Tab-separated table of C-alpha atoms and ligand atoms in Angstrom:
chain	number	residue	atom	x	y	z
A	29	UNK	CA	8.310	-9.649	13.845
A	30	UNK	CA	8.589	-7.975	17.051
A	31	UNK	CA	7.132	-4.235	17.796
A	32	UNK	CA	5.206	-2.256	20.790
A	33	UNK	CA	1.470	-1.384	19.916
A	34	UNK	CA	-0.447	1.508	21.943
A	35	UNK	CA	-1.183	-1.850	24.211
A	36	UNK	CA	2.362	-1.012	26.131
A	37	UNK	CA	2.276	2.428	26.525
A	38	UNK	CA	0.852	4.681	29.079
A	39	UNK	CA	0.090	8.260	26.890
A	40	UNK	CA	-1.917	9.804	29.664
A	41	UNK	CA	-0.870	13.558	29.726
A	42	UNK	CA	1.950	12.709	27.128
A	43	UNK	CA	2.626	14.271	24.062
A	44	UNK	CA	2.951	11.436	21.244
A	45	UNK	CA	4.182	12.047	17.765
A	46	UNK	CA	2.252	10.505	15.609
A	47	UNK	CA	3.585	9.667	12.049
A	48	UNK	CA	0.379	9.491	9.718
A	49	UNK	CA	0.274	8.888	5.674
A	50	UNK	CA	-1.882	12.432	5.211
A	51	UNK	CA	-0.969	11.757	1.455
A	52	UNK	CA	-3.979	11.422	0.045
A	53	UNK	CA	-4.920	11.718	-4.054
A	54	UNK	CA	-6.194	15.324	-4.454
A	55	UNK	CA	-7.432	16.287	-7.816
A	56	UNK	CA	-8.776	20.115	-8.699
A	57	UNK	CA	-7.654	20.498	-5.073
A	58	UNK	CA	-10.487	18.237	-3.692
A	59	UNK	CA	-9.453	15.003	-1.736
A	60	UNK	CA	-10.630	12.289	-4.362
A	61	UNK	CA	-10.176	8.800	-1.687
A	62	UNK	CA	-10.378	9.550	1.779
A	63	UNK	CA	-9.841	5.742	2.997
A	64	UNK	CA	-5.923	6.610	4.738
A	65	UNK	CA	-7.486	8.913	6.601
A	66	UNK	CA	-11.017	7.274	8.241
A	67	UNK	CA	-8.189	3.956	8.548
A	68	UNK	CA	-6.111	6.436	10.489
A	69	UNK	CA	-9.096	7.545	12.736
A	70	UNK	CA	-9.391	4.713	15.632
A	71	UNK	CA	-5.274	5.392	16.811
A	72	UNK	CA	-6.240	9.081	16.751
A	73	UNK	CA	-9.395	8.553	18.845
A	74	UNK	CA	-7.552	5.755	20.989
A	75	UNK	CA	-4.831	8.229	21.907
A	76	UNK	CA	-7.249	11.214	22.246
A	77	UNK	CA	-9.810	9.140	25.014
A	78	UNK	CA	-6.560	7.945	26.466
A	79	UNK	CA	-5.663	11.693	27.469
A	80	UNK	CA	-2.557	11.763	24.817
A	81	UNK	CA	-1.575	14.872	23.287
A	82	UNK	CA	-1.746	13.788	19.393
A	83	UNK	CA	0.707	15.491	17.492
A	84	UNK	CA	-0.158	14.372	13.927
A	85	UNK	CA	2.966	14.353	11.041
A	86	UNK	CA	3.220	13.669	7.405
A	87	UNK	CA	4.339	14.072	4.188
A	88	UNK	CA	2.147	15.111	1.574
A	89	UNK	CA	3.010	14.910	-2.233
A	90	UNK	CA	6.776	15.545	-3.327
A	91	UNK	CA	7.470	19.406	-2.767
A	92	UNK	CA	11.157	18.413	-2.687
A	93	UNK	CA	12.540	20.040	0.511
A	94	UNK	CA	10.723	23.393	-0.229
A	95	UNK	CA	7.690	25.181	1.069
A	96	UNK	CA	4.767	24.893	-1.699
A	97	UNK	CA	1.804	26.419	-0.545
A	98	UNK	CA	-0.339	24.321	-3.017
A	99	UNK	CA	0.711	20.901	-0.830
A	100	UNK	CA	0.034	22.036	2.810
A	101	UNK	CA	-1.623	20.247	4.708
A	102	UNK	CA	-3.847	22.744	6.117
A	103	UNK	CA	-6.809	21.791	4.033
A	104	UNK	CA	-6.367	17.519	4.431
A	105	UNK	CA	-6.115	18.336	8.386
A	106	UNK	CA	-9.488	19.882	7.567
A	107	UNK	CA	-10.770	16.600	5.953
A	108	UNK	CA	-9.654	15.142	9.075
A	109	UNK	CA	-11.429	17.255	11.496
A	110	UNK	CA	-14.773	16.591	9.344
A	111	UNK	CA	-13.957	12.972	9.787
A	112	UNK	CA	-13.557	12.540	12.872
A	113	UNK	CA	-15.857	15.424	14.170
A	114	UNK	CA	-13.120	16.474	16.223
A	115	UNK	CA	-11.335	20.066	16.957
A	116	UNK	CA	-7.912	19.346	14.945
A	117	UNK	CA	-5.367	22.453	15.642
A	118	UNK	CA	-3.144	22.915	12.323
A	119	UNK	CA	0.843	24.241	12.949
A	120	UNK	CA	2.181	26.313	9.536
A	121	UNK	CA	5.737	24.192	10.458
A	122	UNK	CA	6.552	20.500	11.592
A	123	UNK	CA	9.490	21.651	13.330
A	124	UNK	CA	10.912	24.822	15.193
A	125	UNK	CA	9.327	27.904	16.932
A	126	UNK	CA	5.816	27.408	15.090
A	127	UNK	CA	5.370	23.952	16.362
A	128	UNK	CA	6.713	23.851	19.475
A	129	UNK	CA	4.347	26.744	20.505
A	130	UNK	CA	1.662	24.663	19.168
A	131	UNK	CA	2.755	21.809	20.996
A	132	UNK	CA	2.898	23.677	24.277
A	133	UNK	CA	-0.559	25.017	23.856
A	134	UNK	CA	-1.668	21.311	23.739
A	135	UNK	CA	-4.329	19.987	26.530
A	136	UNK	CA	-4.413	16.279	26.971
A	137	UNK	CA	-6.922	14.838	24.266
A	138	UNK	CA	-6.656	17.146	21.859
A	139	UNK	CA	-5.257	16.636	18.177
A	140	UNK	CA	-2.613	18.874	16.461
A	141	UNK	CA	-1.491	18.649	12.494
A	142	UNK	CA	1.646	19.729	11.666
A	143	UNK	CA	2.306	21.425	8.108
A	144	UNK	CA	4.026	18.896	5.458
A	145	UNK	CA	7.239	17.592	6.399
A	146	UNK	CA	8.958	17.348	2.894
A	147	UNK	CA	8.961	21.083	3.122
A	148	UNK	CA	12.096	20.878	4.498
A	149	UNK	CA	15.069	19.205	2.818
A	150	UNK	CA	15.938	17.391	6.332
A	151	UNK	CA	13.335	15.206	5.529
A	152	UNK	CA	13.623	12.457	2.755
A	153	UNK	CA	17.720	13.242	4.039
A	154	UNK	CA	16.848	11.251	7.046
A	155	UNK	CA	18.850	14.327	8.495
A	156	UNK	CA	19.478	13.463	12.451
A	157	UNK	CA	18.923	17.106	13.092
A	158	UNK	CA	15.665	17.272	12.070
A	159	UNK	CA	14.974	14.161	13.410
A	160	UNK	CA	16.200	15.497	16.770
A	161	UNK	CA	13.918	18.634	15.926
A	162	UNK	CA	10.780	16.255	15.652
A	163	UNK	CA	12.078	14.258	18.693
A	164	UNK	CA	11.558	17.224	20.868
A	165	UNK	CA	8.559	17.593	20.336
A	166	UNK	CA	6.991	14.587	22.073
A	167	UNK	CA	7.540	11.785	24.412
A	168	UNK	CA	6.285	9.162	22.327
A	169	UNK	CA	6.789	8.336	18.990
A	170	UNK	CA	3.705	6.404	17.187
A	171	UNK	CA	4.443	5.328	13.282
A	172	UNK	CA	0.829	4.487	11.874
A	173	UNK	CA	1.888	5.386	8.347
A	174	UNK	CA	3.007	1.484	6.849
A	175	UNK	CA	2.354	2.651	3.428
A	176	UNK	CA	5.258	5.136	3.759
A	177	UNK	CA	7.399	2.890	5.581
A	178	UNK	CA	9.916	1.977	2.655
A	179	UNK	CA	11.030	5.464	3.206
A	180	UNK	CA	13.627	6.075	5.823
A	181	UNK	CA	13.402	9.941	6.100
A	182	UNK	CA	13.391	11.656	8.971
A	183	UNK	CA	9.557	11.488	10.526
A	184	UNK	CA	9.632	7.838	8.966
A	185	UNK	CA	12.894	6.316	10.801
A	186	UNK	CA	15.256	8.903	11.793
A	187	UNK	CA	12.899	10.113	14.751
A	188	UNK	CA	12.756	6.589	15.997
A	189	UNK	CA	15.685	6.369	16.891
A	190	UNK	CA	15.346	9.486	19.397
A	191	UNK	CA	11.852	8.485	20.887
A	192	UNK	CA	10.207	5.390	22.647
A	193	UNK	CA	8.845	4.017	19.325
A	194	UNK	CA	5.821	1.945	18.848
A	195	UNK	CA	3.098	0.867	16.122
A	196	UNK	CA	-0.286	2.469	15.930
A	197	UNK	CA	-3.468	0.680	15.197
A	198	UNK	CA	-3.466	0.835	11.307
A	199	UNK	CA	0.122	-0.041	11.079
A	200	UNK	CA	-0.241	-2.753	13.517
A	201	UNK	CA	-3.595	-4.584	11.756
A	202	UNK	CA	-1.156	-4.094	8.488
A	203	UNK	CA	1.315	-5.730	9.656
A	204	UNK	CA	-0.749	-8.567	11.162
A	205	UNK	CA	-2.774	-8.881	8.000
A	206	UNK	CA	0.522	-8.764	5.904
A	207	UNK	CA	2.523	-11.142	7.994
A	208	UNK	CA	-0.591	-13.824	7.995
A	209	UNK	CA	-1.260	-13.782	4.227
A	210	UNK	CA	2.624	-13.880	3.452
A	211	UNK	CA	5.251	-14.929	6.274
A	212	UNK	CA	2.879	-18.092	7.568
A	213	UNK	CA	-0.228	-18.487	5.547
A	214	UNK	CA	-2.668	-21.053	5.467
A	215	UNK	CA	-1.712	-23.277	2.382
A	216	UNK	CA	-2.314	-23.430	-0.446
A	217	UNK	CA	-1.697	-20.050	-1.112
A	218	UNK	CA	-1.867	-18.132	-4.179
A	219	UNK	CA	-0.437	-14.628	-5.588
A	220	UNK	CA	-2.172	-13.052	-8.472
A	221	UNK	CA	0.239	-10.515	-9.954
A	222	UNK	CA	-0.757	-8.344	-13.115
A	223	UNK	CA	0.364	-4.901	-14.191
A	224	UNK	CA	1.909	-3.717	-17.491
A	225	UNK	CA	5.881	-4.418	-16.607
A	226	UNK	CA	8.051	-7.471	-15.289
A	227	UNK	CA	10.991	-5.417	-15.182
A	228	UNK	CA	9.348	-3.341	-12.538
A	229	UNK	CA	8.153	-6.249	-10.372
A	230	UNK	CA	10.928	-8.714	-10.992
A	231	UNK	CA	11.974	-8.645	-7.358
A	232	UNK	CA	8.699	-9.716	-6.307
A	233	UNK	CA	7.941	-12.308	-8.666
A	234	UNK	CA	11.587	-13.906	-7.893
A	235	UNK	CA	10.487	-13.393	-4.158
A	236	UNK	CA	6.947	-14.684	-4.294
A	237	UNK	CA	7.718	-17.718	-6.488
A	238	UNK	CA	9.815	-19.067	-3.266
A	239	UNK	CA	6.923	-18.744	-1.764
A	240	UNK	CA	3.458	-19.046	-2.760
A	241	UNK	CA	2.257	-22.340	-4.180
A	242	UNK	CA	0.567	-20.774	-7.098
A	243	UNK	CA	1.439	-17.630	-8.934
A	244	UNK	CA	-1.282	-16.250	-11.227
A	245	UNK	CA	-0.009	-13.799	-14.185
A	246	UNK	CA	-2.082	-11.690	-15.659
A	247	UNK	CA	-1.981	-7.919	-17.465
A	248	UNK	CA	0.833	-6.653	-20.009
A	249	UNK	CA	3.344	-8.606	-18.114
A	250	UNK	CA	2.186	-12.104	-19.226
A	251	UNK	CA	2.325	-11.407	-22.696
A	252	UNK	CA	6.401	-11.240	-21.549
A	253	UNK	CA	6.257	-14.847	-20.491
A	254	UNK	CA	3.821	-15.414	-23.320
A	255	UNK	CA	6.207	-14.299	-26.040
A	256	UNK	CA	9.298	-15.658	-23.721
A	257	UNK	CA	7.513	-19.617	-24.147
A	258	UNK	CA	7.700	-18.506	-28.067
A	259	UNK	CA	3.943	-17.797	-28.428
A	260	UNK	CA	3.206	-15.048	-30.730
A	261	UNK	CA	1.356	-12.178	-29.223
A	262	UNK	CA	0.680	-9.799	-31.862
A	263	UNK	CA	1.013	-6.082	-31.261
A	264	UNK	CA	0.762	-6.753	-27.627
A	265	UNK	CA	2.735	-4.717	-25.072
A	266	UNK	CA	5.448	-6.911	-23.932
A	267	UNK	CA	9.199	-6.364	-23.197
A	268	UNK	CA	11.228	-8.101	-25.434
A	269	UNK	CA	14.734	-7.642	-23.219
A	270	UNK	CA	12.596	-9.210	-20.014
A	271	UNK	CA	12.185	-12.858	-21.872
A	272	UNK	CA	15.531	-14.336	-20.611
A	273	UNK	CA	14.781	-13.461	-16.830
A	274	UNK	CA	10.804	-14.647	-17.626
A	275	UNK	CA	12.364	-17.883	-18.393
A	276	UNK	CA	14.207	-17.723	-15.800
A	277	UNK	CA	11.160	-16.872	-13.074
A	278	UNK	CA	9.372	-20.225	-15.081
A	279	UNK	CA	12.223	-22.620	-14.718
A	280	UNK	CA	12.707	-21.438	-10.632
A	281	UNK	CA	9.226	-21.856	-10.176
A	282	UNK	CA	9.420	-25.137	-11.641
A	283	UNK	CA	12.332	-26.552	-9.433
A	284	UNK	CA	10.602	-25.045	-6.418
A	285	UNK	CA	6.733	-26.445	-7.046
A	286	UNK	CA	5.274	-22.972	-7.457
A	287	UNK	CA	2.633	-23.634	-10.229
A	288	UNK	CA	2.827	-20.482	-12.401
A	289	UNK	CA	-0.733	-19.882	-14.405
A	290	UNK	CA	-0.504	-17.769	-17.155
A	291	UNK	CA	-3.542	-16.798	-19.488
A	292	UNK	CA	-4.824	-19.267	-21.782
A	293	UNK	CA	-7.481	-17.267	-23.487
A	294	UNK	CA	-7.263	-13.145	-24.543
A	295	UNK	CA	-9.815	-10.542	-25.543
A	296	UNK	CA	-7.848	-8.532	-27.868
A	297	UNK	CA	-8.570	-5.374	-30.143
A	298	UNK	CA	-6.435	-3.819	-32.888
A	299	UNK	CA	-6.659	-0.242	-31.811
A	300	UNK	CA	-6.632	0.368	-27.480
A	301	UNK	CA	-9.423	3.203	-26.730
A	302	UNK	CA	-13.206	2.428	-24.935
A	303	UNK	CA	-15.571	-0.320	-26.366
A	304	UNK	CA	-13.666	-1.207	-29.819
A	305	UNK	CA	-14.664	-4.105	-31.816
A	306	UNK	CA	-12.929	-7.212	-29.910
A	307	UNK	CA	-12.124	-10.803	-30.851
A	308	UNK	CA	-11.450	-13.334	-27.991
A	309	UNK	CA	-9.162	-15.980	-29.236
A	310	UNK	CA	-7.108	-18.720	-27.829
A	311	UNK	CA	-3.780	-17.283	-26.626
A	312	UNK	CA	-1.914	-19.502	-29.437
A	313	UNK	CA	-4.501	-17.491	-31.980
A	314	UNK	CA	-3.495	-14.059	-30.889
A	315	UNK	CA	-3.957	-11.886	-34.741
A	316	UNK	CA	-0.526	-10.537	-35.672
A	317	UNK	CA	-2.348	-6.596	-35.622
A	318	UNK	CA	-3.908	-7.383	-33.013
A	319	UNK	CA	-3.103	-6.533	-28.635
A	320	UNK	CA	-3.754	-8.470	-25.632
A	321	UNK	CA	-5.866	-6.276	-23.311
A	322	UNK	CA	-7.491	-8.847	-21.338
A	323	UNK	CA	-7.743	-12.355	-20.223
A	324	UNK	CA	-10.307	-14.334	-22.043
A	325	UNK	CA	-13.304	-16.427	-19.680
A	326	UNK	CA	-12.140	-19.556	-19.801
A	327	UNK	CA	-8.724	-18.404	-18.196
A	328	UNK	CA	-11.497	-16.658	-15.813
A	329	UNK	CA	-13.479	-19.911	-15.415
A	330	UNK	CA	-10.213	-22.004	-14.540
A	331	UNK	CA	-9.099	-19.051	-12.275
A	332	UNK	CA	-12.439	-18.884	-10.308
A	333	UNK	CA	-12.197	-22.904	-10.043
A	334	UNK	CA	-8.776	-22.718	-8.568
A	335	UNK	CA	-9.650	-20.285	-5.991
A	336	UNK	CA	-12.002	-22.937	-4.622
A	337	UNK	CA	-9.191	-24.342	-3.287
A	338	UNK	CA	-6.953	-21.621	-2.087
A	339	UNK	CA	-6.613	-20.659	1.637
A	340	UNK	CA	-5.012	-17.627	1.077
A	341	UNK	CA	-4.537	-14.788	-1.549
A	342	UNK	CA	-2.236	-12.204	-1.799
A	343	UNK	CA	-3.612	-9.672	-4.844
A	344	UNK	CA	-1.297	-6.876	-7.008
A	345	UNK	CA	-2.425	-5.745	-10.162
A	346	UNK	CA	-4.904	-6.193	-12.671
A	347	UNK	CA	-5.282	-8.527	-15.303
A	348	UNK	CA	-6.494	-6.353	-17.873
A	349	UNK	CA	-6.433	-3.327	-19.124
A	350	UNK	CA	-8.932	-2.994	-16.346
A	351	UNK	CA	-9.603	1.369	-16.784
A	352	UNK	CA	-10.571	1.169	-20.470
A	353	UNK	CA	-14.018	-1.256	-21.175
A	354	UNK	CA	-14.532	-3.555	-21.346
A	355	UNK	CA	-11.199	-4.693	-20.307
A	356	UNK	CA	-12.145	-4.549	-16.579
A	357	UNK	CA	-14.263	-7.566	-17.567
A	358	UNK	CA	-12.028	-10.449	-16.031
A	359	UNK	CA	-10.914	-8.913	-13.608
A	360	UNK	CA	-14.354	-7.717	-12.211
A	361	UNK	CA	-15.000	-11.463	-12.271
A	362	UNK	CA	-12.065	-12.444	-10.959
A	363	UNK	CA	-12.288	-10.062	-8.060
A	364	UNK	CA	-16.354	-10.720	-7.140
A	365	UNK	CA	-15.547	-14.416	-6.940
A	366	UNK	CA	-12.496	-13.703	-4.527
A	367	UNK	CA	-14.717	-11.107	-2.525
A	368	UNK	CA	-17.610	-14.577	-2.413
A	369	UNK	CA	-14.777	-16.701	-1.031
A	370	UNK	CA	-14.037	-15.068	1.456
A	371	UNK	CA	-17.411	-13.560	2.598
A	372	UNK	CA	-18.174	-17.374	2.500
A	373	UNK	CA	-14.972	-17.654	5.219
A	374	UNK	CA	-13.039	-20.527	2.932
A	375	UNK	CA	-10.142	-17.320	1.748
A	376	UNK	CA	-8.268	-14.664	3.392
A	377	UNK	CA	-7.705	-12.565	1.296
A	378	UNK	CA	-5.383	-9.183	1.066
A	379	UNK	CA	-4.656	-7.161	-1.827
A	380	UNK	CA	-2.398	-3.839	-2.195
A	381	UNK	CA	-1.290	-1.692	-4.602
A	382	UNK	CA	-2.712	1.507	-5.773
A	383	UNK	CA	-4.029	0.034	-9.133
A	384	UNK	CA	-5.257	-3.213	-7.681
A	385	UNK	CA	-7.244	-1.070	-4.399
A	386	UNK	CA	-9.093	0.805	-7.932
A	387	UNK	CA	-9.856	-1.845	-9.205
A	388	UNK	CA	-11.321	-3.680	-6.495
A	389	UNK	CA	-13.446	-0.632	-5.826
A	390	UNK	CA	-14.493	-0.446	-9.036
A	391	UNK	CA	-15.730	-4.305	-8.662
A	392	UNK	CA	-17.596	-3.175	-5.547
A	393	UNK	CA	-15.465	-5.482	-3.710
A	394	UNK	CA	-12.891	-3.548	-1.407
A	395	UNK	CA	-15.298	-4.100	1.755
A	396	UNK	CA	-15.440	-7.835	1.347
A	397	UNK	CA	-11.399	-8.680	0.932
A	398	UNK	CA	-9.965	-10.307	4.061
A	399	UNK	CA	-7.816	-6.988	4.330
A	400	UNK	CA	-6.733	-4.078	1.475
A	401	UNK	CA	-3.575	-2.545	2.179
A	402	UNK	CA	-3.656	1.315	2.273
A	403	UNK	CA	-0.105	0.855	0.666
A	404	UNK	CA	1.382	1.143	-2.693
A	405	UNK	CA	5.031	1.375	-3.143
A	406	UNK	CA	5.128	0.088	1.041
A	407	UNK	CA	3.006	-2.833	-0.228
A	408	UNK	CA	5.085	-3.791	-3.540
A	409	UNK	CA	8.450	-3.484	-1.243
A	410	UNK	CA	6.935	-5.633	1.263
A	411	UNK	CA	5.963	-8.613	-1.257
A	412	UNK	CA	9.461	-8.231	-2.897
A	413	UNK	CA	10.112	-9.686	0.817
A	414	UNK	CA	12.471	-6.397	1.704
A	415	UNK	CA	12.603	-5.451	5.307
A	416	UNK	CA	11.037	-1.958	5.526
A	417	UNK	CA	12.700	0.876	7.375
A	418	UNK	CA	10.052	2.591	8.857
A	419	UNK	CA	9.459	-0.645	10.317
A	420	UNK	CA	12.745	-1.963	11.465
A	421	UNK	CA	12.756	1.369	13.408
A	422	UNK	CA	9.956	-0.006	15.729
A	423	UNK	CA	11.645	-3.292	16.220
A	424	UNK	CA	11.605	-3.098	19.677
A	425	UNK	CA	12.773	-3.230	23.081
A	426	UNK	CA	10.726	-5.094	25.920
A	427	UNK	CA	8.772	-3.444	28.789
A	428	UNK	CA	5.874	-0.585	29.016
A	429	UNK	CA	6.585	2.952	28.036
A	430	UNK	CA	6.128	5.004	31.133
A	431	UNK	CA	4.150	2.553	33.456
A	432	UNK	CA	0.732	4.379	35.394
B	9	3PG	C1	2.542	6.807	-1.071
B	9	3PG	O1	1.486	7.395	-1.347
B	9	3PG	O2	3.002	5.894	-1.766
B	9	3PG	C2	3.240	7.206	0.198
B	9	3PG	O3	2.565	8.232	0.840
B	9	3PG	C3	4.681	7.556	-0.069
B	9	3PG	O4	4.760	8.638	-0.938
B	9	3PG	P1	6.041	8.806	-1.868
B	9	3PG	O5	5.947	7.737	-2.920
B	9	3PG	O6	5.961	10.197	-2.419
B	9	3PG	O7	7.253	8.598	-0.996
B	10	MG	MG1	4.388	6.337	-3.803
């Protein structure tokens, strides 16, 4: 994959759009993660030292083409000001009068937020015109937003095409990390995949059994293969309509040698709430009243063995019921021996996902993956191997943006 990085652009004295993911989890109207925006800060800096005018866009939440007052921006460009101990100038519009004043009161090295861009419908339209609208207000176009780059709306892909276009910092390490674990990794390499539903990541386990040499299943969705092989799984959550394309997944991985591990122990309750009585059984000896709502140690133990002898891990979803204890137990495990493997430098490792990036946190091991993904939906779109359109807009031409 192809794309310009801040390396092949001069931005002295220009005025560079820069698409950021500003959407960060609020709750009680305080910012509750901050990570997209300290992962944003070194392209903001790097443009800022480099005398760029930094013209900052984003979405934020889903006001539907509307102004809501409740989603500006205003107080997450604060956040970012704090953050980077910077002056950041806020603009009540993305587009228009309002922000092409603010634009035009721009010196070189300072940093401008524009107000949420899915206030107007244009946006998730892709619209042209308001791509043309965001066009005009900058030489350069920078997209350092990959975790909104499965949306082609108008600040995502339409601008790109009306602008130089090139990848910031964050959305250039992404891609890197991505591309390494994924497109040409260092074999064997391994997917763990858990989460509640196969019909929701069907596409990527059909895409990632082509091409990992061991796919680990875990959470809700491998009581689906589970009761798909004919083992009984009590009152698990499973989906009963998936087993024919579970089958399916088995028999492809099969005829293409991707090993597929699937639990072969289960701590399971009868009723799901915090701390109920528990009984960890083999999975053949799953109660008829009772649920799956984790994987059982010795699936751990054979787990932590096999990673022993991974090169590479790609990691999306949990493999319990990871938010309610003590069903975070295997996957704490799990996750600390991963974070040891590749502290020890025998693993990269790169996990994604909003649930997965929780989790990991909640292990204490986010700092000590080979690289987390500030992606969710971007991330899941990216392992089901589609091509992204906020990055096929930077696919790019050759040569330096406006040579010194
Ligand atoms: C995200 O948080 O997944 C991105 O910012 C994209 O947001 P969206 O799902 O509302 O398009
Ligand atoms: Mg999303």
């Amino acid at each position: 994959m192809k794309f310009r990085t801040l390396d092949t652009a001069n931005v002295t004295g220009k005025r560079v759009l820069l698409r950021a993911d500003l959407n960060v989890p609020v709750h009680d109207g305080k910012i509750t993660d901050t990570t997209r925006l300290e992962r944003l800060t070194p392209t903001i800096r790097e443009l800022a030292e480099k005398g760029a005018k930094v013209i900052v866009v984003s979405h934020f939440d889903r006001p539907k083409g509307k102004v809501v007052p409740a989603l500006s921006l205003r107080p997450i460009s604060a956040a970012l000001r704090d953050i980077l101990a910077r002056d950041v100038f806020f603009a009540d519009d993305c587009v228009g009068p309002v922000a092409e004043e603010a634009v035009a009161r721009l010196e070189p090295g300072q940093i401008l937020v524009l107000e949420n861009t899915r206030f107007h419908p244009g946006e998730e339209k892709n619209d042209p015109a308001m791509a043309k609208q965001l066009a005009k207000l900058a030489d350069i176009y920078v997209n350092d937003a990959f975790s909104t780059a499965h949306r082609a709306h108008a600040s995502t892909e339409g601008v790109a095409k009306y602008l130089p276009s090139l990848a910031g910092r964050l959305m250039q390490r992404e891609l890197e990390a991505l591309t390494a674990a994924l497109d040409h990794p260092e074999r064997p390499v391994a997917a763990i995949v858990g989460g509640a539903k196969v019909s929701s990541k069907l596409e990527l386990l059909g895409n990632l059994v082509g091409k990992v040499d061991v796919l680990v299943i875990g959470g809700a969705m491998a009581n689906t293969f589970l009761a798909a092989e004919g083992i009984s799984v009590g009152k698990s959550l499973q989906e009963a309509e998936m087993h024919a394309t579970a089958r399916d997944i088995l028999a492809r991985a099969k005829s293409g040698g991707c090993e597929i591990l699937l639990p072969v122990d289960a701590v399971t309750a009868t009723e799901f709430r915090a701390n109920p009585p528990t009984r960890t059984v083999k999975i053949t000896d799953v109660p008829a009243d009772a649920m799956i709502l984790d994987v059982g140690p010795e699936t751990v133990a054979l787990l932590i063995a096999r990673i022993a002898s991974l090169k590479t891990l790609v990691w999306n979803g949990p493999l319990g019921a990871f938010e309610t204890p003590p069903f975070d137990t295997a996957t704490v495990a799990l996750a600390k021996a991963v974070a040891a493997a590749t502290d020890a430098g025998k693993l990269r490792s790169v996990a994604g996902g909003g649930d997965t990036v929780a989790a990991l946190r909640q292990a204490g091991v986010v700092d000590h993956m080979s690289y987390v993904s500030t992606a969710g939906g971007a991330f899941l779109e990216w392992l089901e191997g589609k091509l992204l359109p906020g990055i096929q807009a930077l696919q790019a031409l050759e040569g330096v943006i406006f040579p010194a």
